[in-house]
Amino acid sequence: MMPNTDAILVTPGEKNSFRQGSVPVVDDLRPGDLLLEVVAVGICGTDAEICEGLYGQAPAGHEALVLGHESLCRVVRAGADTARFKAGDLVVPIVRRPCPERCPACAVGRWDECMTGHYQEHGIKALDGFLRGRLVLEADAVVPAPAALGELGVLTEPLTIVEKALERALQIHTAPGHPQTGLVTGAGPVGILAALLLRSRGLDVYVVDRRPADSPKARLVERMGGHYVDDSQTPFEKAGPPGGFDIGLEATGYAPLVFRALSALAQNGVLALTGVTGGHHTLEVDVNLMNSTMVLENQAMVGSVNAARAHYERAVQDLAGFQLQFPGLLEQVITARHPLAEFEQALQKDPDDIKTIVTLG
Ligand code: BGC
C-alpha cells in the first residue's frame, strides 16, 4: 500500500474550498526520480486567487489540486541515474513543465514561452503542487540549492520571475553606460527581490509603495542602499532622478501605476511588467503622447511570465550573493511562518508582511 502525506487541497473554481487532506506518495522510484520532503512553501497572490476560485486547474481526471508552487525541498532518496543528487541535498522544483505537444519553445526548455498554452504548472495548472509532506519528482524538474541558503531557498521561485523580467528588459536596454537607475513599483516579495537584484547590479534603485517611511518595508529598502518612496505622501515622479528611470520593474499589476511608471522612464528606458490582475480597470490615457514619447525616446514596455531553468540557476546564485552583499537582509523578507495546519492564517496578509511561508520539514 502507498503511504499518505498531509496536503492542502483546493477545488479550482470553487471559492474557499481549500482544506487539509492527505494524498498518496509513490515511493518506488523509477530511474531519474527523487523522493523529496518539502521544507517550506511560499504563499503568493496566485495562491490567494486560486483559493478565491478565480484561477487554477486540477490535474486531468481529478476534482482537487494540491496547492503551492514556490517551494524548497530536501532529497530523501535519489533513484538510479541521479548521480548529481544525494539524500539531504536541498532542491527547488521548477514550477512550469513543457506542453505535451513539445512546441518549439517547450522543446528547447523555454516552457516559460510555451506557444500552445498547454504547459502545466505545479500547484496552479493541471499538476499538483508542493503543500504536502512528500512527493516524487524527476531530477530534471529540480534545481540544486546551496545548503548555506537553508530555508531562504524558498525565495528562489519569486526571484526567478524577476530574473526573467530583468533579462527581457536588458535585452532591449542596450544604451552604452546604462542602466544606472531603477524603479520598482510595489514593495511586496517580488518588488523587494527586484530591488535587491537591481542593487546587486549596481543600480540606483527607487522602490515605491504606500506604507509609511518608518515601516519595515521602507527600512528594508534603505538597508539595501535603495530609496523608499511612500507614494501616498510624495508622488514617485517627484522623488526620483530628474532624467527618469532606465529600468522599471512593475510588481503590483495596478493599472494606474503601470502607466505612471511608463511615463517616468528615461530616454531608452524599459518597463518590465510582472504583476497579473483579474477584473477590469478603465483608464483615460493620452495615447498620442504615449506613442510619440515611446518612439522619440526609444522606450519599451515588456511583459514577463514564469521562468526557465537558467533563471532558477541564476536565482539560486543571486540569493547566495545577496547573503554576502546584504547580510541578514533576506531573513527579513520572510515575515511570517505557519505550519501546514495553519494554512488559513498563512493566507491572511498584514500590509507590513512581505513573504509568508508554510514550514513543513
Ligand atoms: C507563478 C508563475 C506562474 C504564474 C502564472 C505566478 O504566481 O510564480 O510561475 O507562471 O503565476 O500561473
Short mmCIF file of C-alpha atoms and ligand atoms in Angstrom, two decimals:
data_model
loop_
_atom_site.label_atom_id
_atom_site.label_comp_id
_atom_site.label_asym_id
_atom_site.label_seq_id
_atom_site.Cartn_x
_atom_site.Cartn_y
_atom_site.Cartn_z
CA MET A 1 0.00 0.00 0.00
CA MET A 2 1.19 3.50 -0.82
CA PRO A 3 1.81 5.74 2.22
CA ASN A 4 -0.12 9.02 2.50
CA THR A 5 1.10 12.51 3.24
CA ASP A 6 -0.74 15.60 4.56
CA ALA A 7 -1.60 18.19 1.93
CA ILE A 8 -3.55 21.38 1.26
CA LEU A 9 -6.15 20.69 -1.41
CA VAL A 10 -8.40 23.08 -3.27
CA THR A 11 -11.19 22.64 -5.80
CA PRO A 12 -10.34 25.14 -8.56
CA GLY A 13 -13.24 27.45 -9.42
CA GLU A 14 -14.85 26.99 -6.00
CA LYS A 15 -14.30 29.88 -3.59
CA ASN A 16 -12.78 29.00 -0.18
CA SER A 17 -12.72 25.28 -0.97
CA PHE A 18 -9.18 24.85 0.43
CA ARG A 19 -8.84 22.20 3.12
CA GLN A 20 -6.27 19.94 4.72
CA GLY A 21 -6.39 16.38 3.44
CA SER A 22 -4.00 13.64 2.52
CA VAL A 23 -2.61 12.36 -0.76
CA PRO A 24 -0.64 9.22 -1.61
CA VAL A 25 3.15 9.28 -2.11
CA VAL A 26 4.52 6.97 -4.78
CA ASP A 27 7.63 5.57 -3.15
CA ASP A 28 9.05 3.15 -5.70
CA LEU A 29 11.42 5.39 -7.58
CA ARG A 30 12.00 4.99 -11.29
CA PRO A 31 15.45 5.75 -12.69
CA GLY A 32 15.88 9.52 -12.71
CA ASP A 33 13.40 10.10 -9.85
CA LEU A 34 13.95 11.79 -6.50
CA LEU A 35 11.88 11.24 -3.36
CA LEU A 36 11.60 14.69 -1.76
CA GLU A 37 10.34 16.06 1.52
CA VAL A 38 9.01 19.58 1.36
CA VAL A 39 10.85 22.01 3.66
CA ALA A 40 8.87 25.20 3.03
CA VAL A 41 6.38 26.70 0.60
CA GLY A 42 5.94 30.42 -0.06
CA ILE A 43 2.42 31.81 -0.37
CA CYS A 44 1.72 34.39 -3.08
CA GLY A 45 -1.11 36.28 -4.75
CA THR A 46 -1.65 33.45 -7.22
CA ASP A 47 -2.42 31.04 -4.33
CA ALA A 48 -4.88 33.59 -2.93
CA GLU A 49 -6.57 33.87 -6.35
CA ILE A 50 -6.86 30.09 -6.63
CA CYS A 51 -8.43 29.99 -3.14
CA GLU A 52 -10.83 32.73 -4.26
CA GLY A 53 -11.95 30.38 -7.05
CA LEU A 54 -10.64 32.77 -9.74
CA TYR A 55 -7.74 30.78 -11.16
CA GLY A 56 -6.24 27.29 -11.22
CA GLN A 57 -6.95 23.91 -12.78
CA ALA A 58 -6.93 20.44 -11.20
CA PRO A 59 -4.91 17.61 -12.79
CA ALA A 60 -6.83 15.78 -15.56
CA GLY A 61 -9.45 13.45 -14.10
CA HIS A 62 -9.20 15.00 -10.61
CA GLU A 63 -11.53 17.36 -8.83
CA ALA A 64 -8.87 18.71 -6.43
CA LEU A 65 -5.47 20.34 -6.85
CA VAL A 66 -2.65 20.23 -4.29
CA LEU A 67 -1.81 23.91 -3.82
CA GLY A 68 1.63 25.57 -3.56
CA HIS A 69 4.23 26.37 -6.20
CA GLU A 70 7.06 28.32 -4.52
CA SER A 71 8.93 25.59 -2.72
CA LEU A 72 12.12 24.33 -1.19
CA CYS A 73 12.57 20.56 -0.81
CA ARG A 74 15.12 18.14 0.62
CA VAL A 75 16.14 14.91 -1.12
CA VAL A 76 15.12 11.88 0.96
CA ARG A 77 16.23 9.26 -1.53
CA ALA A 78 17.73 9.53 -5.00
CA GLY A 79 16.78 6.87 -7.57
CA ALA A 80 19.14 5.36 -10.13
CA ASP A 81 20.66 7.76 -12.70
CA THR A 82 20.51 10.80 -10.40
CA ALA A 83 24.23 10.99 -9.71
CA ARG A 84 24.12 14.76 -9.07
CA PHE A 85 21.90 14.30 -6.02
CA LYS A 86 22.17 12.62 -2.63
CA ALA A 87 19.98 12.37 0.47
CA GLY A 88 19.93 15.66 2.40
CA ASP A 89 20.50 17.94 -0.64
CA LEU A 90 18.27 21.00 -0.90
CA VAL A 91 16.49 21.48 -4.22
CA VAL A 92 13.99 23.90 -5.73
CA PRO A 93 11.36 22.36 -8.02
CA ILE A 94 10.66 24.16 -11.30
CA VAL A 95 7.03 25.30 -11.43
CA ARG A 96 6.20 25.02 -15.14
CA ARG A 97 6.54 21.83 -17.20
CA PRO A 98 6.53 21.61 -21.00
CA CYS A 99 3.38 21.15 -23.08
CA PRO A 100 2.62 17.60 -24.33
CA GLU A 101 2.94 18.76 -27.94
CA ARG A 102 6.53 19.91 -27.23
CA CYS A 103 6.05 23.20 -29.10
CA PRO A 104 9.26 24.81 -30.40
CA ALA A 105 9.70 26.76 -27.13
CA CYS A 106 8.98 23.81 -24.78
CA ALA A 107 11.19 21.55 -26.90
CA VAL A 108 14.22 23.68 -26.02
CA GLY A 109 13.34 24.12 -22.33
CA ARG A 110 11.64 27.52 -22.76
CA TRP A 111 8.33 26.35 -21.28
CA ASP A 112 8.01 29.90 -19.95
CA GLU A 113 7.40 30.91 -23.59
CA CYS A 114 5.11 27.94 -24.40
CA MET A 115 3.24 28.54 -27.65
CA THR A 116 0.30 26.14 -27.23
CA GLY A 117 -0.76 27.29 -23.76
CA HIS A 118 -0.91 23.62 -22.77
CA TYR A 119 2.01 23.94 -20.33
CA GLN A 120 1.40 22.65 -16.81
CA GLU A 121 2.29 24.41 -13.56
CA HIS A 122 2.71 22.69 -10.20
CA GLY A 123 0.10 23.94 -7.75
CA ILE A 124 -1.53 26.15 -10.38
CA LYS A 125 -2.44 24.41 -13.62
CA ALA A 126 -3.02 20.67 -14.13
CA LEU A 127 -0.18 19.49 -11.85
CA ASP A 128 -0.28 19.02 -8.08
CA GLY A 129 1.75 21.49 -6.05
CA PHE A 130 4.04 21.34 -3.05
CA LEU A 131 1.87 21.97 0.01
CA ARG A 132 2.31 18.33 1.04
CA GLY A 133 4.82 16.40 3.12
CA ARG A 134 6.49 14.29 0.45
CA LEU A 135 6.48 13.79 -3.29
CA VAL A 136 8.39 12.20 -6.14
CA LEU A 137 9.80 14.34 -8.96
CA GLU A 138 12.16 13.71 -11.83
CA ALA A 139 15.63 15.03 -11.06
CA ASP A 140 15.37 17.05 -14.28
CA ALA A 141 12.50 19.02 -12.77
CA VAL A 142 14.51 20.50 -9.89
CA VAL A 143 17.48 22.82 -9.43
CA PRO A 144 20.05 22.25 -6.64
CA ALA A 145 20.20 24.92 -3.90
CA PRO A 146 23.32 25.51 -1.78
CA ALA A 147 22.98 24.12 1.78
CA ALA A 148 24.15 27.51 3.13
CA LEU A 149 20.92 29.10 1.90
CA GLY A 150 18.85 26.92 4.23
CA GLU A 151 15.20 27.96 4.41
CA LEU A 152 15.92 31.10 2.33
CA GLY A 153 16.00 28.85 -0.73
CA VAL A 154 12.19 29.15 -0.66
CA LEU A 155 12.67 32.66 -2.13
CA THR A 156 14.12 31.19 -5.33
CA GLU A 157 10.90 30.92 -7.32
CA PRO A 158 9.72 34.52 -6.79
CA LEU A 159 13.25 35.65 -7.68
CA THR A 160 13.10 33.65 -10.94
CA ILE A 161 10.18 35.87 -12.00
CA VAL A 162 12.40 38.93 -11.52
CA GLU A 163 15.44 37.29 -13.17
CA LYS A 164 13.47 36.67 -16.33
CA ALA A 165 11.80 40.10 -16.33
CA LEU A 166 15.16 41.84 -15.90
CA GLU A 167 16.71 39.68 -18.61
CA ARG A 168 13.98 40.76 -21.01
CA ALA A 169 14.41 44.42 -20.08
CA LEU A 170 18.19 44.21 -20.56
CA GLN A 171 17.81 42.52 -23.94
CA ILE A 172 16.12 45.76 -25.03
CA HIS A 173 18.08 48.31 -22.99
CA THR A 174 21.42 48.34 -24.75
CA ALA A 175 22.38 52.03 -24.37
CA PRO A 176 26.10 52.34 -23.52
CA GLY A 177 26.91 53.00 -19.86
CA HIS A 178 23.38 52.20 -18.77
CA PRO A 179 21.19 51.19 -16.99
CA GLN A 180 22.05 53.30 -13.96
CA THR A 181 18.68 53.92 -12.36
CA GLY A 182 15.87 51.54 -11.46
CA LEU A 183 12.25 51.93 -10.41
CA VAL A 184 10.40 49.16 -8.60
CA THR A 185 6.68 49.61 -8.05
CA GLY A 186 5.40 47.58 -5.10
CA ALA A 187 7.41 46.51 -2.03
CA GLY A 188 5.92 43.01 -1.81
CA PRO A 189 8.16 39.93 -2.22
CA VAL A 190 8.66 40.35 -5.98
CA GLY A 191 9.33 44.08 -5.56
CA ILE A 192 11.81 43.62 -2.71
CA LEU A 193 13.63 40.82 -4.59
CA ALA A 194 13.65 43.02 -7.71
CA ALA A 195 15.18 45.86 -5.72
CA LEU A 196 17.86 43.52 -4.34
CA LEU A 197 18.67 42.26 -7.82
CA LEU A 198 18.96 45.77 -9.25
CA ARG A 199 21.05 46.92 -6.26
CA SER A 200 23.35 43.90 -6.68
CA ARG A 201 23.84 45.02 -10.30
CA GLY A 202 24.87 48.47 -9.05
CA LEU A 203 21.75 50.47 -9.98
CA ASP A 204 20.44 53.43 -8.01
CA VAL A 205 17.05 52.00 -7.02
CA TYR A 206 13.76 53.64 -6.02
CA VAL A 207 11.06 51.43 -4.52
CA VAL A 208 7.51 52.73 -4.43
CA ASP A 209 4.76 51.61 -2.06
CA ARG A 210 2.14 53.21 0.14
CA ARG A 211 3.46 52.22 3.57
CA PRO A 212 4.94 54.92 5.83
CA ALA A 213 8.64 55.80 5.67
CA ASP A 214 9.25 54.13 9.06
CA SER A 215 7.55 50.84 8.05
CA PRO A 216 9.56 47.58 7.89
CA LYS A 217 9.39 47.57 4.06
CA ALA A 218 10.81 51.09 3.89
CA ARG A 219 13.60 50.21 6.32
CA LEU A 220 14.47 47.12 4.31
CA VAL A 221 14.81 49.19 1.13
CA GLU A 222 17.05 51.67 2.92
CA ARG A 223 19.20 48.86 4.36
CA MET A 224 19.99 47.69 0.84
CA GLY A 225 21.02 51.23 -0.14
CA GLY A 226 17.83 51.93 -2.08
CA HIS A 227 15.44 54.89 -1.84
CA TYR A 228 11.99 54.20 -0.48
CA VAL A 229 9.12 56.40 -1.67
CA ASP A 230 5.77 56.46 0.14
CA ASP A 231 3.67 57.36 -2.88
CA SER A 232 0.71 58.32 -0.68
CA GLN A 233 2.85 61.23 0.59
CA THR A 234 5.16 62.08 -2.34
CA PRO A 235 4.43 61.01 -5.92
CA PHE A 236 7.42 58.94 -7.02
CA GLU A 237 7.80 61.01 -10.20
CA LYS A 238 8.88 63.90 -7.94
CA ALA A 239 11.16 61.82 -5.74
CA GLY A 240 13.10 60.02 -8.49
CA PRO A 241 16.12 61.03 -10.57
CA PRO A 242 15.44 64.13 -12.76
CA GLY A 243 16.09 62.28 -16.03
CA GLY A 244 13.72 59.42 -15.20
CA PHE A 245 14.38 55.70 -14.78
CA ASP A 246 16.39 53.45 -17.09
CA ILE A 247 14.72 50.23 -15.94
CA GLY A 248 11.31 49.84 -14.34
CA LEU A 249 10.08 46.61 -12.74
CA GLU A 250 6.36 46.74 -12.11
CA ALA A 251 5.28 44.33 -9.38
CA THR A 252 1.75 45.41 -8.49
CA GLY A 253 -0.32 44.90 -11.64
CA TYR A 254 -2.23 48.05 -10.66
CA ALA A 255 -3.11 49.74 -13.96
CA PRO A 256 -2.69 53.41 -12.97
CA LEU A 257 0.76 52.63 -11.60
CA VAL A 258 1.71 50.83 -14.82
CA PHE A 259 1.06 53.98 -16.87
CA ARG A 260 2.72 56.26 -14.34
CA ALA A 261 5.81 54.03 -14.36
CA LEU A 262 5.85 54.11 -18.17
CA SER A 263 5.71 57.91 -18.14
CA ALA A 264 8.56 58.04 -15.63
CA LEU A 265 11.04 56.23 -17.91
CA ALA A 266 14.24 57.92 -19.07
CA GLN A 267 15.44 58.08 -22.67
CA ASN A 268 15.87 54.41 -23.84
CA GLY A 269 14.04 53.24 -20.70
CA VAL A 270 12.35 49.84 -20.44
CA LEU A 271 9.48 48.91 -18.16
CA ALA A 272 9.00 45.19 -17.42
CA LEU A 273 5.59 44.10 -16.15
CA THR A 274 5.32 41.12 -13.78
CA GLY A 275 2.01 41.67 -11.97
CA VAL A 276 -1.21 39.99 -13.03
CA THR A 277 -4.64 41.36 -12.10
CA GLY A 278 -8.05 39.97 -12.81
CA GLY A 279 -11.16 42.04 -13.48
CA HIS A 280 -11.27 45.32 -15.39
CA HIS A 281 -9.85 48.77 -14.90
CA THR A 282 -10.62 51.54 -17.37
CA LEU A 283 -8.25 54.46 -17.65
CA GLU A 284 -8.10 57.52 -19.84
CA VAL A 285 -4.66 57.66 -21.40
CA ASP A 286 -3.23 60.17 -23.90
CA VAL A 287 -2.22 57.53 -26.42
CA ASN A 288 -0.76 60.07 -28.87
CA LEU A 289 1.60 61.34 -26.20
CA MET A 290 2.40 57.80 -25.09
CA ASN A 291 3.11 56.73 -28.67
CA SER A 292 5.27 59.69 -29.60
CA THR A 293 7.24 59.60 -26.32
CA MET A 294 7.92 55.88 -26.67
CA VAL A 295 9.02 56.33 -30.29
CA LEU A 296 11.08 59.51 -29.87
CA GLU A 297 12.72 58.26 -26.68
CA ASN A 298 13.28 54.62 -27.69
CA GLN A 299 11.22 53.30 -24.80
CA ALA A 300 9.66 49.88 -24.37
CA MET A 301 7.18 48.12 -22.13
CA VAL A 302 7.51 44.35 -21.93
CA GLY A 303 5.50 41.66 -20.14
CA SER A 304 7.17 38.68 -18.49
CA VAL A 305 5.76 35.49 -17.00
CA ASN A 306 7.23 32.43 -15.33
CA ALA A 307 10.85 31.32 -15.78
CA ALA A 308 13.09 28.72 -17.42
CA ARG A 309 15.77 26.57 -15.79
CA ALA A 310 18.53 29.14 -16.39
CA HIS A 311 16.55 31.72 -14.37
CA TYR A 312 16.29 29.26 -11.46
CA GLU A 313 20.04 28.60 -11.60
CA ARG A 314 20.73 32.33 -11.64
CA ALA A 315 18.23 32.97 -8.83
CA VAL A 316 19.87 30.42 -6.54
CA GLN A 317 23.29 32.01 -7.19
CA ASP A 318 21.95 35.52 -6.71
CA LEU A 319 20.30 34.60 -3.38
CA ALA A 320 23.70 33.37 -2.18
CA GLY A 321 25.22 36.62 -3.49
CA PHE A 322 22.61 38.75 -1.67
CA GLN A 323 23.53 36.99 1.57
CA LEU A 324 27.13 38.12 1.16
CA GLN A 325 26.36 41.61 -0.09
CA PHE A 326 23.44 42.37 2.26
CA PRO A 327 23.98 40.13 5.33
CA GLY A 328 20.84 39.39 7.33
CA LEU A 329 18.55 41.13 4.87
CA LEU A 330 16.96 38.14 3.15
CA GLU A 331 15.91 36.80 6.55
CA GLN A 332 13.74 39.92 6.91
CA VAL A 333 11.94 39.19 3.64
CA ILE A 334 10.25 36.20 5.30
CA THR A 335 7.88 37.95 7.69
CA ALA A 336 5.54 35.12 8.74
CA ARG A 337 5.76 31.34 9.14
CA HIS A 338 2.95 28.87 9.68
CA PRO A 339 2.70 25.09 9.90
CA LEU A 340 0.51 23.30 7.34
CA ALA A 341 -2.38 23.10 9.81
CA GLU A 342 -2.49 26.94 9.90
CA PHE A 343 -2.78 27.37 6.16
CA GLU A 344 -5.82 29.62 6.52
CA GLN A 345 -3.79 32.09 8.64
CA ALA A 346 -0.98 31.92 6.09
CA LEU A 347 -3.41 33.33 3.52
CA GLN A 348 -4.17 36.42 5.65
CA LYS A 349 -1.86 39.28 4.86
CA ASP A 350 -0.91 42.24 7.00
CA PRO A 351 0.16 45.31 4.93
CA ASP A 352 3.63 45.12 6.51
CA ASP A 353 4.06 41.43 5.61
CA ILE A 354 6.39 40.61 2.76
CA LYS A 355 6.67 36.84 2.30
CA THR A 356 4.64 34.34 4.32
CA ILE A 357 5.83 30.75 4.22
CA VAL A 358 4.36 27.44 5.31
CA THR A 359 7.00 25.29 7.00
CA LEU A 360 6.82 21.52 6.65
CA GLY A 361 10.13 19.83 7.26
C1 BGC B 1 4.00 31.96 -10.68
C2 BGC B 1 4.50 31.66 -12.08
C3 BGC B 1 3.33 31.31 -12.96
C4 BGC B 1 2.29 32.41 -12.92
C5 BGC B 1 1.09 32.15 -13.83
C6 BGC B 1 2.91 33.00 -10.73
O1 BGC B 1 2.41 33.19 -9.43
O2 BGC B 1 5.06 32.42 -9.86
O3 BGC B 1 5.44 30.61 -12.02
O4 BGC B 1 3.77 31.11 -14.28
O5 BGC B 1 1.87 32.59 -11.60
O6 BGC B 1 0.37 31.00 -13.50
#
